Amino acid sequence: MNNERIEHLLRTHPRAAETSATTREHAATLAALLECLLACNACADACLAEEHVSRLRRCIRTDLDCADVCAATVRVISRQTETPGELLHQQLHACIIACQTCADECELHRDMHEHCRLCAKACRHCQELCNRLLGELSAAGTVPANPLESPSLS
Amino acid sequence: MNNERIEHLLRTHPRAAETSATTREHAATLAALLECLLACNACADACLAEEHVSRLRRCIRTDLDCADVCAATVRVISRQTETPGELLHQQLHACIIACQTCADECELHRDMHEHCRLCAKACRHCQELCNRLLGELSAAGTVPANPLESPSLS
Amino acid sequence: MNNERIEHLLRTHPRAAETSATTREHAATLAALLECLLACNACADACLAEEHVSRLRRCIRTDLDCADVCAATVRVISRQTETPGELLHQQLHACIIACQTCADECELHRDMHEHCRLCAKACRHCQELCNRLLGELSAAGTVPANPLESPSLS
Amino acid sequence: MNNERIEHLLRTHPRAAETSATTREHAATLAALLECLLACNACADACLAEEHVSRLRRCIRTDLDCADVCAATVRVISRQTETPGELLHQQLHACIIACQTCADECELHRDMHEHCRLCAKACRHCQELCNRLLGELSAAGTVPANPLESPSLS
């Protein structure tokens, strides 16, 4: 699914973001998230089938975590009705860390396993787009400028 | 994420399907599933924001069900290690019904809501590809030829 | 979360099932599904940390599949608005196969690994409750009496 | 599924946390997360069936978000192999915000809708347990003491 089709889909929402730029940013991030979750699931399963699976325990673990966090992020980001800004911010932040953690681990095995190389690439791209979207949303005031300094933890 | 990239990803698995045709079929189905789950999530949320949301209750319900079933199907299909044939068959079957149900409902609103039209299209495409993959797998003997006639329900 | 609390929750729905028996059956099935998905996730991860992980590849695979299918089934079953009968039937059927497949595999390792024994038990219990709910729904006419003989696959 | 059974399950992991207290904390949090995700899914669907669904748009939105974030958190927390501390921290943090946001919204409708009252209660309980676990992990040094001040966003 290419970015243009996702962008077209998002624009059909009755409360679609007013500026084209924001919707384009969302669409690109969703495409990256879907690719990342698929790459992580496939990499975890490929690692499981490798002869030296015992050396890939951490890789499988971070793959599965990243796939799960990306899946939740896709769902949250694909909604445009009454978006709760702080949650959007925090979920994007968790996703950035998940992608970064998984990319760091997969890169250790990229010369041995092509699936790790592809997965690291997908994670790194997703991390960048989530990071950029977070920046856009903060600049636009959609999410708190810096909620990390004042978390309202109950 | 286009089909070629998904196919390349699947081929890096140590036990990738031997024939190119099967992997291509899997890749096309995964792409359709990812597009369908995104379209369903976006459509459910867009319906929720419509003025006449009360007339779209069934549409939101079938959208959410379809998104959930597609998400599980993506995960099952993206694995190639020790694939359990009968589960693959049954999950594909459930997914076909989910897509069909959602497409039927969304088509009722396609002239009113562009998101319903796009969602119906994505569901119909996904239904077709799941159906085709099911046929391929049955022909290849990967899944039981006709497990539906002899379900082993314990 | 015990069955009584889930049942109470389901009864607060404006269109809750009219008979107490049906709601009780749903609540028990939801409790079993939640326990099963947790046991499967935990067992997959425990297998991954075992010294002889290479002998547990199929167990990890079936654990992950079962967890994913149960998660989708929880979501579909927890909804009571405009329930599409045939989808409910097929998803329950897929879930029964997922639980059965995983229980069969985990039972092979139950004497070696306590997590496999617990997981097999949770899967078997879930399989039974999904099977019973399927029977109840068929008897009540909520789902097609025997859709398996006439699948409408497109 | 009660806390004792979840705790027993977690203890069967080859690398289970050494102290009983930590495992007990994890088990209680998992139980709260499972209850919360079910309550949120059920509340979203019950709101959808209410006569005045148009007044419950934000409630449905926050319910769905919270269910999705809790589901990802369950998966991440249920793993004990090679746990990446910072991701655990960030996902717990996102979950706390999701629960808080949903509880705040549901409490606005608690006098009108019993499902909103039950959902708010489940969210608030889950928020507290996630918050407590975050505190325990920070104190134990399992997660960074205060990663929020130095996010490594690439």
Coordinates of C-alpha atoms in Angstrom, one line a residue:
Chain A
M1 CA 0.0 0.0 0.0
N2 CA 1.7 3.2 -1.1
N3 CA 1.6 6.5 0.7
E4 CA -0.7 8.2 -1.8
R5 CA -3.4 5.6 -1.3
I6 CA -3.1 5.9 2.5
E7 CA -3.2 9.6 2.2
H8 CA -6.3 9.5 0.0
L9 CA -7.9 7.2 2.6
L10 CA -7.2 9.5 5.5
R11 CA -8.6 12.5 3.6
T12 CA -12.0 10.9 3.4
H13 CA -12.4 11.3 7.1
P14 CA -15.0 14.0 8.0
R15 CA -12.5 15.6 10.3
A16 CA -9.4 15.1 8.3
A17 CA -6.5 17.3 9.2
E18 CA -6.8 20.7 7.5
T19 CA -3.3 20.9 6.1
S20 CA -2.1 18.6 3.4
A21 CA 1.3 18.4 5.0
T22 CA 0.0 16.8 8.2
T23 CA -2.0 14.2 6.4
R24 CA 0.9 13.3 4.2
E25 CA 3.1 13.0 7.3
H26 CA 0.5 10.6 8.9
A27 CA 0.2 8.5 5.7
A28 CA 4.0 8.1 5.4
T29 CA 4.2 7.1 9.1
L30 CA 1.4 4.6 8.7
A31 CA 3.1 3.0 5.7
A32 CA 6.4 2.8 7.6
L33 CA 4.7 1.2 10.6
L34 CA 2.9 -1.4 8.6
E35 CA 6.2 -2.3 6.8
C36 CA 8.0 -2.4 10.2
L37 CA 5.5 -4.7 11.9
L38 CA 5.6 -7.1 9.0
A39 CA 9.4 -7.1 8.9
C40 CA 9.6 -7.7 12.6
N41 CA 7.1 -10.6 12.6
A42 CA 8.9 -12.2 9.6
C43 CA 12.4 -11.7 11.1
A44 CA 11.3 -13.2 14.5
D45 CA 10.0 -16.2 12.7
A46 CA 13.1 -16.5 10.4
C47 CA 15.4 -16.3 13.4
L48 CA 13.4 -19.1 15.0
A49 CA 14.2 -21.3 12.0
E50 CA 17.9 -20.5 11.9
E51 CA 20.4 -23.2 12.9
H52 CA 21.9 -21.0 15.7
V53 CA 18.6 -19.9 17.1
S54 CA 20.1 -19.8 20.6
R55 CA 22.2 -16.8 19.6
L56 CA 19.2 -15.0 18.3
R57 CA 17.1 -14.9 21.5
R58 CA 17.4 -11.2 22.0
C59 CA 16.7 -10.6 18.4
I60 CA 13.5 -12.6 18.5
R61 CA 12.5 -10.8 21.7
T62 CA 13.0 -7.3 20.3
D63 CA 11.3 -8.2 17.0
L64 CA 8.2 -9.4 18.8
D65 CA 8.1 -6.3 21.1
C66 CA 8.5 -4.0 18.1
A67 CA 5.8 -5.7 16.1
D68 CA 3.4 -5.4 19.0
V69 CA 4.1 -1.8 19.7
C70 CA 3.9 -0.8 16.0
A71 CA 0.5 -2.6 15.7
A72 CA -0.9 -0.5 18.6
T73 CA 0.6 2.6 17.1
V74 CA -1.0 2.0 13.7
R75 CA -4.4 1.8 15.3
V76 CA -4.0 4.9 17.4
I77 CA -2.5 7.0 14.5
S78 CA -5.1 5.8 12.0
R79 CA -7.9 7.5 14.1
Q80 CA -8.7 11.1 13.6
T81 CA -11.8 11.5 15.8
E82 CA -11.3 13.4 19.0
T83 CA -7.6 12.6 19.1
P84 CA -6.1 12.7 22.6
G85 CA -2.9 14.6 22.1
E86 CA -0.9 13.3 25.0
L87 CA -1.6 9.7 24.3
L88 CA -0.6 10.1 20.7
H89 CA 2.7 11.7 21.8
Q90 CA 3.5 8.9 24.3
Q91 CA 2.6 6.1 22.0
L92 CA 4.8 7.6 19.3
H93 CA 7.6 7.9 21.8
A94 CA 7.3 4.2 22.9
C95 CA 7.3 3.2 19.3
I96 CA 10.4 5.2 18.6
I97 CA 12.2 3.4 21.4
A98 CA 10.8 0.0 20.2
C99 CA 12.1 0.6 16.7
Q100 CA 15.4 1.9 17.9
T101 CA 16.0 -1.1 20.2
C102 CA 15.1 -3.6 17.5
A103 CA 17.2 -1.9 14.8
D104 CA 20.2 -1.8 17.1
E105 CA 19.9 -5.5 17.8
C106 CA 19.1 -6.6 14.2
E107 CA 22.1 -4.6 12.9
L108 CA 24.4 -6.9 15.0
H109 CA 23.3 -9.8 12.7
R110 CA 22.9 -8.0 9.4
D111 CA 26.0 -9.6 7.8
M112 CA 24.9 -13.1 8.8
H113 CA 21.1 -12.8 8.1
E114 CA 19.5 -10.9 5.3
H115 CA 16.2 -10.9 7.2
C116 CA 17.9 -9.0 10.1
R117 CA 19.3 -6.5 7.6
L118 CA 15.9 -5.9 6.1
C119 CA 14.3 -5.7 9.5
A120 CA 16.9 -3.2 10.8
K121 CA 16.3 -1.0 7.8
A122 CA 12.5 -1.1 8.2
C123 CA 12.8 -0.3 11.9
R124 CA 15.2 2.6 11.3
H125 CA 13.0 4.1 8.7
C126 CA 9.9 3.7 11.0
Q127 CA 11.8 5.3 13.9
E128 CA 12.7 8.3 11.7
L129 CA 9.2 8.8 10.5
C130 CA 7.6 8.5 14.0
N131 CA 10.2 10.9 15.2
R132 CA 9.4 13.4 12.4
L133 CA 5.7 13.1 13.0
L134 CA 6.2 13.7 16.7
G135 CA 8.1 16.9 15.8
E136 CA 5.4 18.0 13.5
L137 CA 2.6 17.4 16.0
S138 CA 4.6 19.2 18.8
A139 CA 5.2 22.2 16.5
A140 CA 1.5 22.3 15.5
G141 CA 0.5 22.2 19.2
T142 CA -1.5 19.0 18.6
V143 CA 0.5 17.3 21.2
P144 CA 2.0 18.9 24.3
A145 CA 5.2 20.6 23.4
N146 CA 7.2 18.7 25.9
P147 CA 5.1 16.4 28.1
L148 CA 8.1 14.4 28.9
E149 CA 9.2 16.9 31.5
S150 CA 5.9 17.0 33.2
P151 CA 4.3 13.5 33.0
S152 CA 0.9 13.4 34.8
L153 CA 1.3 9.9 36.1
S154 CA -1.9 9.9 38.3
Chain B
M1 CA 4.9 -1.6 1.0
N2 CA 4.7 -3.2 -2.4
N3 CA 4.4 -6.9 -3.1
E4 CA 8.0 -7.2 -4.4
R5 CA 9.5 -6.0 -1.1
I6 CA 7.3 -8.3 0.9
E7 CA 8.2 -11.2 -1.4
H8 CA 11.9 -10.4 -1.0
L9 CA 11.4 -10.3 2.8
L10 CA 9.7 -13.7 2.8
R11 CA 12.4 -15.3 0.7
T12 CA 15.1 -14.5 3.3
H13 CA 13.5 -17.1 5.6
P14 CA 15.7 -20.2 6.0
R15 CA 12.7 -22.4 5.2
A16 CA 11.1 -20.2 2.5
A17 CA 8.6 -21.9 0.3
E18 CA 10.4 -23.7 -2.5
T19 CA 8.4 -22.4 -5.4
S20 CA 8.4 -18.8 -6.3
A21 CA 4.7 -18.9 -7.1
T22 CA 3.7 -19.8 -3.5
T23 CA 5.9 -17.0 -2.0
R24 CA 4.5 -14.5 -4.5
E25 CA 0.9 -15.6 -3.5
H26 CA 1.8 -15.1 0.2
A27 CA 3.3 -11.7 -0.4
A28 CA 0.3 -10.4 -2.4
T29 CA -2.1 -11.7 0.3
L30 CA 0.0 -10.0 3.1
A31 CA -0.1 -6.7 1.2
A32 CA -3.9 -7.0 0.8
L33 CA -4.4 -7.8 4.5
L34 CA -2.3 -4.9 5.6
E35 CA -4.2 -2.5 3.4
C36 CA -7.6 -4.0 4.5
L37 CA -6.8 -3.7 8.2
L38 CA -5.8 -0.1 7.8
A39 CA -8.9 0.7 5.6
C40 CA -11.2 -0.9 8.2
N41 CA -9.7 0.9 11.1
A42 CA -9.8 4.2 9.2
C43 CA -13.4 3.6 8.1
A44 CA -14.6 2.7 11.5
D45 CA -13.2 5.9 12.9
A46 CA -14.5 8.0 10.0
C47 CA -18.0 6.5 10.5
L48 CA -17.7 7.5 14.1
A49 CA -17.2 11.1 13.1
E50 CA -20.1 11.2 10.6
E51 CA -23.2 13.3 11.5
H52 CA -25.4 10.3 11.2
V53 CA -23.3 7.9 13.1
S54 CA -26.4 6.1 14.5
R55 CA -27.0 4.7 11.0
L56 CA -23.5 3.4 10.8
R57 CA -23.5 1.2 13.8
R58 CA -23.3 -2.1 11.9
C59 CA -20.7 -0.6 9.6
I60 CA -18.4 0.3 12.6
R61 CA -19.0 -3.1 14.1
T62 CA -18.0 -5.0 10.9
D63 CA -15.1 -2.7 10.3
L64 CA -13.6 -3.4 13.7
D65 CA -14.2 -7.2 13.5
C66 CA -12.6 -7.3 10.0
A67 CA -9.5 -5.2 11.2
D68 CA -9.0 -7.6 14.2
V69 CA -9.3 -10.8 12.1
C70 CA -7.0 -9.4 9.4
A71 CA -4.4 -8.5 12.0
A72 CA -4.3 -12.1 13.4
T73 CA -4.2 -13.4 9.8
V74 CA -1.2 -11.2 8.9
R75 CA 0.7 -12.7 11.9
V76 CA -0.2 -16.3 11.1
I77 CA 0.6 -16.0 7.4
S78 CA 3.9 -14.1 7.9
R79 CA 5.3 -17.2 9.7
Q80 CA 7.0 -20.0 7.8
T81 CA 8.4 -22.1 10.6
E82 CA 6.6 -25.3 11.2
T83 CA 3.4 -24.0 9.8
P84 CA 0.3 -25.9 11.1
G85 CA -1.7 -26.5 7.9
E86 CA -5.2 -26.8 9.4
L87 CA -4.9 -23.6 11.4
L88 CA -3.7 -21.7 8.4
H89 CA -6.7 -23.0 6.5
Q90 CA -9.2 -22.1 9.2
Q91 CA -7.8 -18.6 9.8
L92 CA -7.9 -17.8 6.1
H93 CA -11.5 -19.0 6.0
A94 CA -12.5 -16.8 9.0
C95 CA -10.7 -13.9 7.3
I96 CA -12.6 -14.5 4.0
I97 CA -15.9 -14.3 5.9
A98 CA -14.8 -11.2 7.8
C99 CA -13.8 -9.4 4.6
Q100 CA -17.0 -10.5 2.8
T101 CA -19.2 -9.3 5.7
C102 CA -17.5 -6.0 5.9
A103 CA -17.5 -5.4 2.2
D104 CA -21.2 -6.2 1.9
E105 CA -22.0 -3.7 4.7
C106 CA -19.7 -0.9 3.4
E107 CA -21.1 -1.2 -0.1
L108 CA -24.5 -0.1 1.3
H109 CA -22.9 3.3 2.1
R110 CA -20.5 3.7 -0.7
D111 CA -22.5 6.4 -2.4
M112 CA -22.7 8.4 0.8
H113 CA -19.3 7.9 2.2
E114 CA -16.0 7.7 0.2
H115 CA -14.3 5.9 3.1
C116 CA -16.9 3.2 2.9
R117 CA -16.3 2.8 -0.8
L118 CA -12.5 2.6 -0.3
C119 CA -13.0 0.1 2.6
A120 CA -15.4 -2.1 0.6
K121 CA -12.8 -2.2 -2.2
A122 CA -10.0 -3.1 0.1
C123 CA -12.1 -5.8 1.8
R124 CA -13.2 -7.3 -1.5
H125 CA -9.6 -7.4 -2.8
C126 CA -8.4 -9.0 0.4
Q127 CA -11.2 -11.6 0.3
E128 CA -10.2 -12.6 -3.2
L129 CA -6.6 -13.0 -2.4
C130 CA -7.2 -15.0 0.8
N131 CA -9.6 -17.2 -1.2
R132 CA -7.0 -17.7 -3.9
L133 CA -4.2 -18.5 -1.4
L134 CA -6.5 -21.0 0.3
G135 CA -7.0 -22.6 -3.1
E136 CA -3.3 -22.7 -3.8
L137 CA -2.5 -24.2 -0.4
S138 CA -5.2 -26.9 -0.8
A139 CA -3.9 -27.8 -4.3
A140 CA -0.4 -28.0 -2.9
G141 CA -1.5 -30.2 -0.1
T142 CA -0.1 -27.7 2.5
V143 CA -3.5 -27.5 4.1
P144 CA -6.1 -30.3 4.3
A145 CA -7.9 -30.6 0.9
N146 CA -11.2 -30.1 2.6
P147 CA -11.0 -29.9 6.3
L148 CA -14.4 -28.2 6.5
E149 CA -16.1 -31.5 6.0
S150 CA -14.3 -33.2 8.9
P151 CA -13.6 -30.6 11.5
S152 CA -11.8 -32.2 14.5
L153 CA -13.5 -30.1 17.1
S154 CA -12.4 -32.5 19.9
Chain C
M1 CA -10.8 -11.3 36.2
N2 CA -13.4 -13.8 37.2
N3 CA -16.3 -14.9 35.2
E4 CA -18.9 -13.1 37.4
R5 CA -17.3 -9.7 36.8
I6 CA -17.1 -10.3 33.0
E7 CA -20.7 -11.4 33.0
H8 CA -21.7 -8.2 34.9
L9 CA -19.8 -6.2 32.4
L10 CA -21.5 -7.8 29.4
R11 CA -24.9 -7.3 30.9
T12 CA -24.5 -3.5 31.0
H13 CA -24.7 -3.5 27.1
P14 CA -27.9 -2.0 25.8
R15 CA -28.5 -5.1 23.7
A16 CA -27.2 -7.7 26.0
A17 CA -28.3 -11.2 25.2
E18 CA -31.7 -11.9 26.6
T19 CA -31.0 -15.1 28.4
S20 CA -28.7 -15.3 31.3
A21 CA -27.3 -18.6 30.1
T22 CA -25.9 -17.1 26.9
T23 CA -24.2 -14.2 28.6
R24 CA -22.7 -16.6 31.2
E25 CA -21.4 -18.8 28.4
H26 CA -19.8 -15.7 26.7
A27 CA -18.3 -14.5 29.9
A28 CA -16.7 -17.9 30.6
T29 CA -15.3 -18.1 27.1
L30 CA -13.8 -14.6 27.3
A31 CA -12.1 -15.5 30.6
A32 CA -10.7 -18.7 29.1
L33 CA -9.5 -16.8 26.0
L34 CA -7.7 -14.2 28.0
E35 CA -6.0 -16.8 30.1
C36 CA -5.1 -18.8 27.0
L37 CA -3.5 -15.8 25.2
L38 CA -1.5 -14.9 28.3
A39 CA -0.3 -18.5 28.8
C40 CA 0.7 -18.8 25.1
N41 CA 2.6 -15.5 25.1
A42 CA 4.4 -16.5 28.3
C43 CA 5.1 -20.0 27.1
A44 CA 6.6 -18.8 23.8
D45 CA 8.9 -16.5 25.7
A46 CA 9.8 -19.1 28.3
C47 CA 10.6 -21.6 25.5
L48 CA 12.8 -19.0 23.9
A49 CA 14.9 -18.8 27.1
E50 CA 15.3 -22.6 27.5
E51 CA 18.7 -24.1 26.9
H52 CA 17.4 -26.4 24.2
V53 CA 15.4 -23.8 22.4
S54 CA 16.1 -25.5 19.0
R55 CA 13.9 -28.4 20.0
L56 CA 11.1 -26.0 20.9
R57 CA 10.7 -24.2 17.5
R58 CA 7.3 -25.7 16.7
C59 CA 6.1 -25.0 20.3
I60 CA 7.0 -21.3 20.0
R61 CA 5.4 -21.2 16.6
T62 CA 2.1 -22.7 17.7
D63 CA 2.1 -20.6 20.9
L64 CA 2.4 -17.3 18.9
D65 CA -0.3 -18.3 16.5
C66 CA -2.6 -19.3 19.3
A67 CA -2.0 -16.1 21.2
D68 CA -2.8 -14.1 18.0
V69 CA -6.0 -16.0 17.1
C70 CA -7.2 -15.8 20.7
A71 CA -6.7 -12.0 20.8
A72 CA -8.8 -11.5 17.7
T73 CA -11.5 -13.8 19.1
V74 CA -11.6 -11.9 22.4
R75 CA -12.4 -8.7 20.4
V76 CA -15.0 -10.3 18.2
I77 CA -16.8 -12.0 21.1
S78 CA -16.7 -9.1 23.4
R79 CA -18.9 -7.1 21.0
Q80 CA -22.7 -7.4 21.1
T81 CA -23.8 -4.8 18.6
E82 CA -25.1 -6.1 15.3
T83 CA -23.2 -9.4 15.6
P84 CA -22.5 -11.0 12.3
G85 CA -23.4 -14.7 13.0
E86 CA -21.3 -16.4 10.3
L87 CA -18.1 -14.5 11.2
L88 CA -18.6 -15.3 14.9
H89 CA -18.9 -19.0 13.9
Q90 CA -15.8 -19.1 11.7
Q91 CA -13.6 -17.2 14.2
L92 CA -14.6 -19.5 17.0
H93 CA -13.9 -22.4 14.7
A94 CA -10.4 -21.1 13.8
C95 CA -9.8 -20.5 17.5
I96 CA -10.7 -24.1 18.4
I97 CA -8.2 -25.3 15.9
A98 CA -5.5 -22.9 17.2
C99 CA -6.0 -24.0 20.8
Q100 CA -6.1 -27.7 19.8
T101 CA -2.9 -27.4 17.7
C102 CA -1.1 -25.6 20.5
A103 CA -2.3 -27.9 23.2
D104 CA -1.2 -31.0 21.2
E105 CA 2.3 -29.5 20.8
C106 CA 2.7 -28.3 24.4
E107 CA 1.6 -31.6 25.8
L108 CA 4.7 -33.2 24.2
H109 CA 6.9 -31.1 26.5
R110 CA 4.8 -31.0 29.6
D111 CA 7.0 -33.3 31.6
M112 CA 10.1 -31.3 30.7
H113 CA 8.7 -27.8 31.0
E114 CA 6.1 -26.6 33.5
H115 CA 5.2 -23.6 31.3
C116 CA 4.2 -26.1 28.5
R117 CA 2.1 -28.0 30.9
L118 CA 0.3 -24.9 32.1
C119 CA -0.1 -23.6 28.6
A120 CA -1.5 -27.0 27.3
K121 CA -4.0 -26.9 30.1
A122 CA -5.1 -23.3 29.3
C123 CA -5.4 -24.1 25.6
R124 CA -7.5 -27.2 26.2
H125 CA -9.8 -25.4 28.5
C126 CA -10.2 -22.6 26.0
Q127 CA -10.8 -25.1 23.2
E128 CA -13.6 -26.7 25.2
L129 CA -15.3 -23.4 26.0
C130 CA -15.1 -22.1 22.4
N131 CA -16.5 -25.4 21.3
R132 CA -19.4 -25.2 23.8
L133 CA -20.2 -21.6 22.9
L134 CA -20.2 -22.6 19.2
G135 CA -22.7 -25.4 20.1
E136 CA -24.9 -23.0 22.1
L137 CA -25.0 -20.4 19.3
S138 CA -25.8 -23.0 16.7
A139 CA -28.6 -24.3 18.8
A140 CA -29.9 -20.8 19.4
G141 CA -29.8 -20.1 15.7
T142 CA -27.5 -17.1 16.3
V143 CA -25.0 -18.6 13.9
P144 CA -25.7 -20.8 10.9
A145 CA -26.5 -24.3 12.0
N146 CA -23.8 -25.8 9.8
P147 CA -22.1 -23.2 7.7
L148 CA -19.1 -25.5 7.3
E149 CA -21.0 -27.4 4.6
S150 CA -21.8 -24.4 2.6
P151 CA -19.1 -21.9 2.8
S152 CA -19.8 -18.8 0.8
L153 CA -16.3 -18.1 -0.2
S154 CA -16.8 -15.2 -2.6
Chain D
M1 CA -7.6 -15.5 35.7
N2 CA -6.5 -14.5 39.2
N3 CA -3.2 -13.1 40.2
E4 CA -1.9 -16.2 41.8
R5 CA -2.3 -18.2 38.7
I6 CA -0.6 -15.6 36.6
E7 CA 2.2 -15.4 39.1
H8 CA 2.7 -19.2 39.0
L9 CA 2.8 -19.0 35.2
L10 CA 5.5 -16.3 35.3
R11 CA 7.6 -18.3 37.8
T12 CA 7.9 -21.2 35.4
H13 CA 10.1 -19.1 33.1
P14 CA 13.8 -20.1 33.2
R15 CA 14.8 -16.6 33.8
A16 CA 12.0 -15.6 36.1
A17 CA 12.7 -12.5 38.3
E18 CA 14.6 -13.5 41.3
T19 CA 12.5 -11.7 43.9
S20 CA 9.0 -12.8 44.6
A21 CA 7.9 -9.2 45.0
T22 CA 8.7 -8.3 41.4
T23 CA 6.9 -11.3 39.9
R24 CA 3.9 -10.6 42.1
E25 CA 3.9 -7.0 40.8
H26 CA 4.1 -8.2 37.2
A27 CA 1.3 -10.7 37.7
A28 CA -1.0 -8.1 39.3
T29 CA -0.3 -5.6 36.5
L30 CA -1.0 -8.3 33.8
A31 CA -4.4 -9.1 35.5
A32 CA -5.3 -5.4 35.5
L33 CA -4.3 -5.0 31.9
L34 CA -6.4 -7.9 30.7
E35 CA -9.4 -6.7 32.6
C36 CA -8.9 -3.2 31.3
L37 CA -8.6 -4.2 27.7
L38 CA -11.8 -6.2 27.9
A39 CA -13.7 -3.5 29.7
C40 CA -12.6 -0.9 27.1
N41 CA -13.6 -3.2 24.2
A42 CA -16.9 -3.9 25.8
C43 CA -17.6 -0.3 26.7
A44 CA -16.8 0.9 23.1
D45 CA -19.2 -1.6 21.7
A46 CA -21.9 -0.8 24.3
C47 CA -21.5 3.0 23.6
L48 CA -22.0 2.2 19.9
A49 CA -25.4 0.6 20.7
E50 CA -26.6 3.5 22.9
E51 CA -29.4 5.7 21.6
H52 CA -27.3 8.8 22.0
V53 CA -24.2 7.4 20.4
S54 CA -23.3 10.8 18.9
R55 CA -22.6 12.1 22.4
L56 CA -20.2 9.2 23.0
R57 CA -17.8 9.6 20.1
R58 CA -14.9 10.6 22.3
C59 CA -15.7 7.8 24.7
I60 CA -15.6 5.2 21.9
R61 CA -12.3 6.7 20.6
T62 CA -10.5 6.6 24.0
D63 CA -11.9 3.1 24.7
L64 CA -10.5 1.8 21.5
D65 CA -7.1 3.5 21.9
C66 CA -6.8 2.2 25.5
A67 CA -7.7 -1.4 24.5
D68 CA -5.0 -1.3 21.8
V69 CA -2.3 0.1 24.0
C70 CA -3.1 -2.3 26.8
A71 CA -3.0 -5.3 24.4
A72 CA 0.6 -4.3 23.3
T73 CA 1.6 -3.7 27.0
V74 CA 0.3 -7.2 28.0
R75 CA 2.6 -8.7 25.3
V76 CA 5.6 -6.7 26.2
I77 CA 5.2 -7.3 30.0
S78 CA 4.5 -11.0 29.7
R79 CA 8.0 -11.6 28.3
Q80 CA 11.0 -12.1 30.5
T81 CA 13.7 -13.0 28.0
E82 CA 16.3 -10.3 27.4
T83 CA 13.9 -7.5 28.5
P84 CA 14.9 -4.1 27.0
G85 CA 14.5 -1.8 30.0
E86 CA 13.9 1.5 28.2
L87 CA 11.1 0.1 26.0
L88 CA 9.4 -1.5 29.0
H89 CA 9.5 1.9 30.7
Q90 CA 8.1 3.8 27.7
Q91 CA 5.4 1.3 26.9
L92 CA 4.2 1.4 30.6
H93 CA 4.3 5.2 30.4
A94 CA 2.1 5.2 27.2
C95 CA -0.3 2.8 28.9
I96 CA -0.6 5.0 32.0
I97 CA -1.6 7.9 29.8
A98 CA -4.0 5.7 27.8
C99 CA -5.7 4.5 30.9
Q100 CA -5.9 7.9 32.5
T101 CA -7.3 9.5 29.3
C102 CA -10.0 6.8 29.0
A103 CA -10.9 6.8 32.7
D104 CA -11.2 10.6 32.6
E105 CA -13.6 10.4 29.7
C106 CA -15.7 7.4 31.0
E107 CA -16.1 9.1 34.3
L108 CA -18.1 11.9 32.6
H109 CA -20.7 9.3 31.7
R110 CA -20.6 7.0 34.7
D111 CA -24.0 8.2 36.0
M112 CA -25.7 7.6 32.7
H113 CA -24.0 4.3 31.6
E114 CA -23.0 1.5 33.9
H115 CA -20.5 0.2 31.3
C116 CA -18.7 3.6 31.5
R117 CA -18.6 3.3 35.2
L118 CA -17.1 -0.2 35.1
C119 CA -14.7 0.8 32.4
A120 CA -13.5 3.9 34.3
K121 CA -12.9 1.7 37.3
A122 CA -10.9 -0.8 35.3
C123 CA -8.8 1.9 33.7
R124 CA -8.1 3.6 36.9
H125 CA -7.0 0.4 38.6
C126 CA -4.8 -0.5 35.6
Q127 CA -3.3 3.0 35.6
E128 CA -2.3 2.6 39.3
L129 CA -0.8 -0.8 38.8
C130 CA 1.2 0.3 35.7
N131 CA 2.4 3.3 37.7
R132 CA 3.4 1.2 40.6
L133 CA 5.3 -1.3 38.4
L134 CA 7.1 1.5 36.7
G135 CA 8.2 2.8 40.2
E136 CA 9.4 -0.7 41.2
L137 CA 11.3 -1.2 38.0
S138 CA 13.0 2.2 38.3
A139 CA 13.9 1.5 41.9
A140 CA 15.3 -1.8 41.0
G141 CA 17.4 -0.3 38.2
T142 CA 15.6 -2.6 35.7
V143 CA 14.6 0.4 33.7
P144 CA 16.4 3.7 33.5
A145 CA 15.8 5.8 36.6
N146 CA 14.5 8.7 34.6
P147 CA 14.7 8.2 30.8
L148 CA 12.1 10.8 30.3
E149 CA 14.7 13.5 30.8
S150 CA 17.1 12.1 28.2
P151 CA 15.1 10.5 25.5
S152 CA 17.4 9.1 22.8
L153 CA 15.2 9.9 19.9
S154 CA 17.8 9.1 17.2

